Structure formats: C-alpha cells, structure tokens
mmCIF file of C-alpha atoms in Angstrom:
data_model
loop_
_atom_site.group_PDB
_atom_site.id
_atom_site.type_symbol
_atom_site.label_atom_id
_atom_site.label_comp_id
_atom_site.label_asym_id
_atom_site.label_seq_id
_atom_site.Cartn_x
_atom_site.Cartn_y
_atom_site.Cartn_z
ATOM 1 C CA GLY A 236 -0.216 0.470 -0.293
ATOM 2 C CA GLN A 237 0.954 3.694 -0.179
ATOM 3 C CA GLN A 238 3.679 4.775 2.295
ATOM 4 C CA LEU A 239 2.953 7.790 4.073
ATOM 5 C CA ASN A 240 6.412 8.953 6.701
ATOM 6 C CA GLN A 241 4.933 11.141 10.000
ATOM 7 C CA SER A 242 7.274 13.036 11.689
ATOM 8 C CA PRO A 243 8.151 13.403 14.219
ATOM 9 C CA GLN A 244 6.692 11.257 16.271
ATOM 10 C CA SER A 245 5.895 13.059 19.789
ATOM 11 C CA MET A 246 6.251 16.505 20.433
ATOM 12 C CA PHE A 247 6.567 18.219 24.479
ATOM 13 C CA ILE A 248 5.960 21.457 23.641
ATOM 14 C CA GLN A 249 6.018 23.972 26.653
ATOM 15 C CA GLU A 250 2.506 26.076 25.731
ATOM 16 C CA GLY A 251 2.345 28.954 23.744
ATOM 17 C CA GLU A 252 4.916 27.396 21.293
ATOM 18 C CA ASP A 253 4.632 27.369 17.781
ATOM 19 C CA VAL A 254 3.918 23.473 16.392
ATOM 20 C CA SER A 255 5.184 22.390 13.593
ATOM 21 C CA MET A 256 4.881 18.655 11.690
ATOM 22 C CA ASN A 257 5.559 17.075 8.165
ATOM 23 C CA CYS A 258 4.393 14.380 6.238
ATOM 24 C CA THR A 259 6.184 12.457 2.902
ATOM 25 C CA SER A 260 4.241 10.285 0.665
ATOM 26 C CA SER A 261 5.708 7.262 -1.832
ATOM 27 C CA SER A 262 2.820 8.969 -5.076
ATOM 28 C CA ILE A 263 1.763 12.647 -5.967
ATOM 29 C CA PHE A 264 -1.765 12.409 -4.523
ATOM 30 C CA ASN A 265 -3.914 15.565 -5.033
ATOM 31 C CA THR A 266 -5.729 15.895 -2.003
ATOM 32 C CA TRP A 267 -4.402 15.898 1.303
ATOM 33 C CA LEU A 268 -6.044 16.099 4.102
ATOM 34 C CA TRP A 269 -4.838 16.404 8.749
ATOM 35 C CA TYR A 270 -6.752 15.095 10.880
ATOM 36 C CA LYS A 271 -6.437 15.753 14.766
ATOM 37 C CA GLN A 272 -8.058 12.351 17.355
ATOM 38 C CA ASP A 273 -8.370 13.159 20.934
ATOM 39 C CA PRO A 274 -8.397 10.366 23.191
ATOM 40 C CA GLY A 275 -11.036 7.684 23.033
ATOM 41 C CA GLU A 276 -12.307 9.404 20.076
ATOM 42 C CA GLY A 277 -12.454 9.069 16.030
ATOM 43 C CA PRO A 278 -10.437 11.129 14.210
ATOM 44 C CA VAL A 279 -11.640 15.342 13.467
ATOM 45 C CA LEU A 280 -11.156 16.714 10.494
ATOM 46 C CA LEU A 281 -9.287 20.075 10.731
ATOM 47 C CA ILE A 282 -7.809 20.904 7.055
ATOM 48 C CA ALA A 283 -8.467 19.703 3.456
ATOM 49 C CA LEU A 284 -5.914 20.180 0.903
ATOM 50 C CA TYR A 285 -7.453 20.367 -3.292
ATOM 51 C CA LYS A 286 -4.665 23.252 -4.560
ATOM 52 C CA ALA A 287 -0.484 22.698 -4.749
ATOM 53 C CA GLY A 288 1.544 25.082 -2.997
ATOM 54 C CA GLU A 289 -1.594 27.067 -1.292
ATOM 55 C CA LEU A 290 -1.629 27.838 2.121
ATOM 56 C CA THR A 291 -5.190 27.059 3.831
ATOM 57 C CA SER A 292 -5.533 28.485 7.205
ATOM 58 C CA ASN A 293 -8.040 27.475 10.460
ATOM 59 C CA GLY A 294 -7.890 29.174 12.979
ATOM 60 C CA ARG A 295 -4.059 29.128 14.486
ATOM 61 C CA LEU A 296 -4.072 25.820 12.093
ATOM 62 C CA THR A 297 -1.980 25.938 8.853
ATOM 63 C CA ALA A 298 -0.824 23.521 6.198
ATOM 64 C CA GLN A 299 -0.038 23.395 3.173
ATOM 65 C CA PHE A 300 0.920 20.077 0.342
ATOM 66 C CA GLY A 301 3.661 21.397 -2.175
ATOM 67 C CA ILE A 302 4.185 21.355 -5.842
ATOM 68 C CA THR A 303 5.676 17.907 -5.837
ATOM 69 C CA ARG A 304 2.491 16.585 -4.065
ATOM 70 C CA LYS A 305 4.150 14.226 -2.608
ATOM 71 C CA ASP A 306 4.549 16.607 1.443
ATOM 72 C CA SER A 307 2.717 17.784 3.619
ATOM 73 C CA PHE A 308 3.112 20.406 6.708
ATOM 74 C CA LEU A 309 0.700 21.692 9.669
ATOM 75 C CA ASN A 310 1.425 24.006 11.209
ATOM 76 C CA ILE A 311 0.114 25.502 15.269
ATOM 77 C CA SER A 312 0.605 28.853 16.448
ATOM 78 C CA ALA A 313 0.181 29.371 19.977
ATOM 79 C CA SER A 314 -0.222 26.139 21.098
ATOM 80 C CA ILE A 315 -2.884 25.668 24.231
ATOM 81 C CA PRO A 316 -3.557 22.611 26.412
ATOM 82 C CA SER A 317 -6.828 21.847 24.294
ATOM 83 C CA ASP A 318 -4.232 20.598 20.782
ATOM 84 C CA VAL A 319 -2.514 17.897 22.861
ATOM 85 C CA GLY A 320 -3.359 14.305 20.681
ATOM 86 C CA ILE A 321 -2.723 13.308 17.518
ATOM 87 C CA TYR A 322 -2.497 14.805 14.533
ATOM 88 C CA PHE A 323 -2.466 12.802 11.016
ATOM 89 C CA CYS A 324 -1.498 13.152 7.358
ATOM 90 C CA ALA A 325 -3.712 11.194 4.897
ATOM 91 C CA LEU A 326 -4.209 10.983 1.390
ATOM 92 C CA SER A 327 -7.672 10.609 -0.033
ATOM 93 C CA GLY A 328 -8.477 8.434 -2.853
ATOM 94 C CA ASN A 329 -10.399 5.579 -3.306
ATOM 95 C CA GLN A 330 -8.282 4.018 -0.518
ATOM 96 C CA PHE A 331 -7.590 6.347 2.473
ATOM 97 C CA TYR A 332 -4.458 5.737 3.741
ATOM 98 C CA PHE A 333 -3.097 7.556 6.750
ATOM 99 C CA GLY A 334 0.114 8.608 8.290
ATOM 100 C CA THR A 335 1.893 6.789 11.963
ATOM 101 C CA GLY A 336 0.397 9.970 13.267
ATOM 102 C CA THR A 337 1.679 12.651 15.592
ATOM 103 C CA SER A 338 1.435 12.986 19.306
ATOM 104 C CA LEU A 339 1.422 16.380 20.583
ATOM 105 C CA THR A 340 2.088 17.517 24.301
ATOM 106 C CA VAL A 341 1.072 20.249 25.475
ATOM 107 C CA ILE A 342 2.583 21.420 29.172
ATOM 108 C CA PRO A 343 1.488 24.378 30.943
ATOM 109 C CA GLU B 188 -27.713 16.263 14.000
ATOM 110 C CA ALA B 189 -24.833 14.690 11.010
ATOM 111 C CA GLN B 190 -23.482 11.132 12.731
ATOM 112 C CA VAL B 191 -21.420 7.770 11.986
ATOM 113 C CA THR B 192 -23.169 5.595 14.335
ATOM 114 C CA GLN B 193 -21.374 2.385 15.128
ATOM 115 C CA ASN B 194 -21.592 -0.696 17.716
ATOM 116 C CA PRO B 195 -20.883 -2.187 19.911
ATOM 117 C CA ARG B 196 -18.043 0.980 21.784
ATOM 118 C CA TYR B 197 -16.920 -2.284 23.356
ATOM 119 C CA LEU B 198 -17.107 -5.134 22.975
ATOM 120 C CA ILE B 199 -14.539 -8.845 24.273
ATOM 121 C CA THR B 200 -15.230 -11.803 22.370
ATOM 122 C CA VAL B 201 -13.415 -15.633 22.395
ATOM 123 C CA THR B 202 -11.611 -16.788 19.691
ATOM 124 C CA GLY B 203 -13.511 -18.194 16.649
ATOM 125 C CA LYS B 204 -16.685 -16.747 17.553
ATOM 126 C CA LYS B 205 -18.278 -14.698 15.193
ATOM 127 C CA LEU B 206 -19.242 -10.816 15.998
ATOM 128 C CA THR B 207 -20.608 -7.918 13.348
ATOM 129 C CA VAL B 208 -19.776 -4.335 13.938
ATOM 130 C CA THR B 209 -22.479 -2.521 12.888
ATOM 131 C CA CYS B 210 -21.498 1.319 11.305
ATOM 132 C CA SER B 211 -24.621 3.757 10.292
ATOM 133 C CA GLN B 212 -24.910 7.251 9.429
ATOM 134 C CA ASN B 213 -26.922 10.027 8.427
ATOM 135 C CA MET B 214 -25.971 12.030 5.677
ATOM 136 C CA ASN B 215 -26.942 9.670 2.383
ATOM 137 C CA HIS B 216 -22.810 10.114 2.044
ATOM 138 C CA GLU B 217 -21.504 7.179 -0.868
ATOM 139 C CA TYR B 218 -18.021 6.243 0.642
ATOM 140 C CA MET B 219 -18.133 4.298 3.235
ATOM 141 C CA SER B 220 -15.475 2.422 5.218
ATOM 142 C CA TRP B 221 -13.493 0.544 8.176
ATOM 143 C CA TYR B 222 -9.796 1.484 9.896
ATOM 144 C CA ARG B 223 -8.260 -0.480 12.553
ATOM 145 C CA GLN B 224 -6.261 1.376 14.626
ATOM 146 C CA ASP B 225 -2.976 -0.236 16.348
ATOM 147 C CA PRO B 226 -0.333 1.725 17.716
ATOM 148 C CA GLY B 227 2.671 3.525 16.107
ATOM 149 C CA LEU B 228 0.339 2.194 13.313
ATOM 150 C CA GLY B 229 -1.664 4.639 12.774
ATOM 151 C CA LEU B 230 -5.129 3.807 10.948
ATOM 152 C CA ARG B 231 -5.127 1.617 8.354
ATOM 153 C CA GLN B 232 -8.361 0.995 5.598
ATOM 154 C CA ILE B 233 -9.661 -2.745 6.268
ATOM 155 C CA TYR B 234 -12.369 -2.881 3.503
ATOM 156 C CA TYR B 235 -14.601 0.714 1.821
ATOM 157 C CA SER B 236 -17.224 1.252 -0.438
ATOM 158 C CA MET B 237 -17.917 3.388 -2.861
ATOM 159 C CA ASN B 238 -22.438 2.647 -3.678
ATOM 160 C CA VAL B 239 -24.403 0.453 -2.909
ATOM 161 C CA GLU B 240 -23.360 -3.397 -3.434
ATOM 162 C CA VAL B 241 -19.987 -1.876 -4.369
ATOM 163 C CA THR B 242 -17.415 -2.934 -2.049
ATOM 164 C CA ASP B 243 -13.353 -3.506 -2.366
ATOM 165 C CA LYS B 244 -10.858 -4.940 -0.348
ATOM 166 C CA GLY B 245 -8.139 -2.346 1.638
ATOM 167 C CA ASP B 246 -4.238 -2.338 2.964
ATOM 168 C CA VAL B 247 -5.703 -5.068 5.144
ATOM 169 C CA PRO B 248 -8.924 -7.667 4.291
ATOM 170 C CA GLU B 249 -7.414 -10.578 5.126
ATOM 171 C CA GLY B 250 -10.327 -12.137 7.887
ATOM 172 C CA TYR B 251 -12.938 -9.500 7.495
ATOM 173 C CA LYS B 252 -15.104 -9.963 5.284
ATOM 174 C CA VAL B 253 -18.640 -6.164 4.505
ATOM 175 C CA SER B 254 -22.095 -5.655 3.009
ATOM 176 C CA ARG B 255 -23.759 -2.569 1.725
ATOM 177 C CA LYS B 256 -27.120 -3.232 1.420
ATOM 178 C CA GLU B 257 -28.754 0.658 1.547
ATOM 179 C CA LYS B 258 -26.923 3.455 1.628
ATOM 180 C CA ARG B 259 -26.061 3.622 5.306
ATOM 181 C CA ASN B 260 -25.473 0.569 6.319
ATOM 182 C CA PHE B 261 -21.350 -0.519 6.536
ATOM 183 C CA PRO B 262 -21.155 -3.531 9.533
ATOM 184 C CA LEU B 263 -18.244 -5.074 10.412
ATOM 185 C CA ILE B 264 -18.674 -9.803 10.554
ATOM 186 C CA LEU B 265 -15.655 -10.587 11.607
ATOM 187 C CA GLU B 266 -16.423 -14.968 11.117
ATOM 188 C CA SER B 267 -13.527 -16.600 13.123
ATOM 189 C CA PRO B 268 -11.938 -13.765 14.975
ATOM 190 C CA SER B 269 -8.302 -14.278 16.618
ATOM 191 C CA PRO B 270 -6.528 -12.535 19.284
ATOM 192 C CA ASN B 271 -4.697 -10.106 16.035
ATOM 193 C CA GLN B 272 -7.414 -8.551 15.812
ATOM 194 C CA THR B 273 -7.846 -7.651 18.915
ATOM 195 C CA SER B 274 -7.920 -3.878 18.288
ATOM 196 C CA LEU B 275 -9.682 -0.349 17.557
ATOM 197 C CA TYR B 276 -12.012 0.007 14.735
ATOM 198 C CA PHE B 277 -13.393 2.931 13.312
ATOM 199 C CA CYS B 278 -16.315 3.297 10.693
ATOM 200 C CA ALA B 279 -16.292 6.373 8.503
ATOM 201 C CA SER B 280 -18.068 7.783 5.511
ATOM 202 C CA SER B 281 -17.193 11.196 2.729
ATOM 203 C CA ARG B 282 -20.155 12.186 0.422
ATOM 204 C CA TYR B 283 -17.648 10.345 -1.878
ATOM 205 C CA GLY B 284 -13.652 8.837 -2.323
ATOM 206 C CA THR B 285 -11.239 10.629 -3.991
ATOM 207 C CA GLY B 286 -11.284 14.006 -3.241
ATOM 208 C CA TYR B 287 -13.298 13.964 -0.086
ATOM 209 C CA GLU B 288 -13.132 14.695 3.090
ATOM 210 C CA GLN B 289 -14.123 12.208 6.015
ATOM 211 C CA TYR B 290 -16.225 11.277 9.403
ATOM 212 C CA PHE B 291 -14.888 8.898 11.792
ATOM 213 C CA GLY B 292 -17.529 7.036 13.986
ATOM 214 C CA PRO B 293 -16.240 6.946 17.777
ATOM 215 C CA GLY B 294 -15.019 3.310 17.572
ATOM 216 C CA THR B 295 -14.905 0.105 18.886
ATOM 217 C CA ARG B 296 -12.992 -1.622 21.073
ATOM 218 C CA LEU B 297 -12.643 -4.715 20.012
ATOM 219 C CA THR B 298 -10.366 -7.815 22.966
ATOM 220 C CA VAL B 299 -10.052 -10.804 21.274
ATOM 221 C CA THR B 300 -9.559 -13.641 23.633
#
C-alpha cells in the first residue's frame, strides 16, 4: 500500500510555542487531509488541502502541500493545552491512507 | 445531527466466535469505510465501499467481511475472530471517495481472547 511517513512521532512543547509537523508520501496525491484525534475518540478533520502550493488556514492552524504533491506540513501557532492529541496526515483517493501520527503534548 | 454511529463501543469475545460491528451514517454519503488502529501503525483501511453493493479491499482485509446492502449501513463481520484482530476499529463515511474528507464514528474497542 501507499507509504506515508509522518514526523516527528511525538512532541513535547510549552504552552504558547509554535508547532510544526510534516508528512511525505511515495506517490502523488491531489488531496491531503489533516486530522486530530483526542483520546478515546475518532479522528476529526482539521484542514483539507486541494491545491498544491496553496496555504490553507483554520484558526491557529496552517497547512500546505508542496508543488511535487508528495509532501505536506501542518503548523500550529501559539499552542494551548487543548491542542493535545494525535495528529494524522491522510491521503484521499479511492483508498484512504493515514500517516502513523504525531503525538502532541502541551505543557502548561 | 450529522453523525456516524457504531455499535458496540466495547466488545470482548473469544477466538472463533463470529461477531458483527454495525456502522450507520445519516449524511446520505456514498462512500463508507472501515479502519483498524493499532499503536505505532496509525489507521489502516480494511474495506471500503463506493456505493451500495460495491465493496473493495483496503490494505488489511484478511479475516474480515463487509456488506453494503443499504446506503446508510456498512457492517463489519469477523467470521472467526483471532487474537491478532484485537484492535480499535473505526467506521467512516464521506460524500464520495477521491478528494473528499471522511467523517469518523466514535470507535469500537475489540478484544479477542
């Protein structure tokens, strides 16, 4: 199946700091998605990316996928305690592929 | 309220005892899918369905069956569960497949002893 490498695996940051995580794929995709999963819940969509090179924002979140369409990043600015969770990148085709996740811990 | 529901939320069973996990969505979505989530492996797609009576294998279909007789329902069947199927299972739906975001159910934690 499709390989999706997500990094870093985990992050421990102070409240107020900015966060950056990224994802690379072995194939080209035209739709990239970023999800967040809270403990005991299903993933929830944060941002959907449809156009390579275009920056998309959702509040304190910003994401983009590259011109090569094989990589994407997600930035979170001024982190707060409720940002804690696991963040997944995902690729949307007939099949959906998810990265292995980045676990974020925010220290108050 | 638009949602994906799964039942049961928790299930403990024994090896070989057939079980079904139900999934239902009320958003009139064409596409439905099942995933399993294991530590360190992220979410892996088991089966997906582009429409009624159309199902396809995902990355990890072995040991699972699905059916899509109605648009809103997409049950996951384990004919003979084994301990390596102990996992957290999610059902998801989207309006269509390619290019559309998926909405997830709350998850079913299955333990097979």
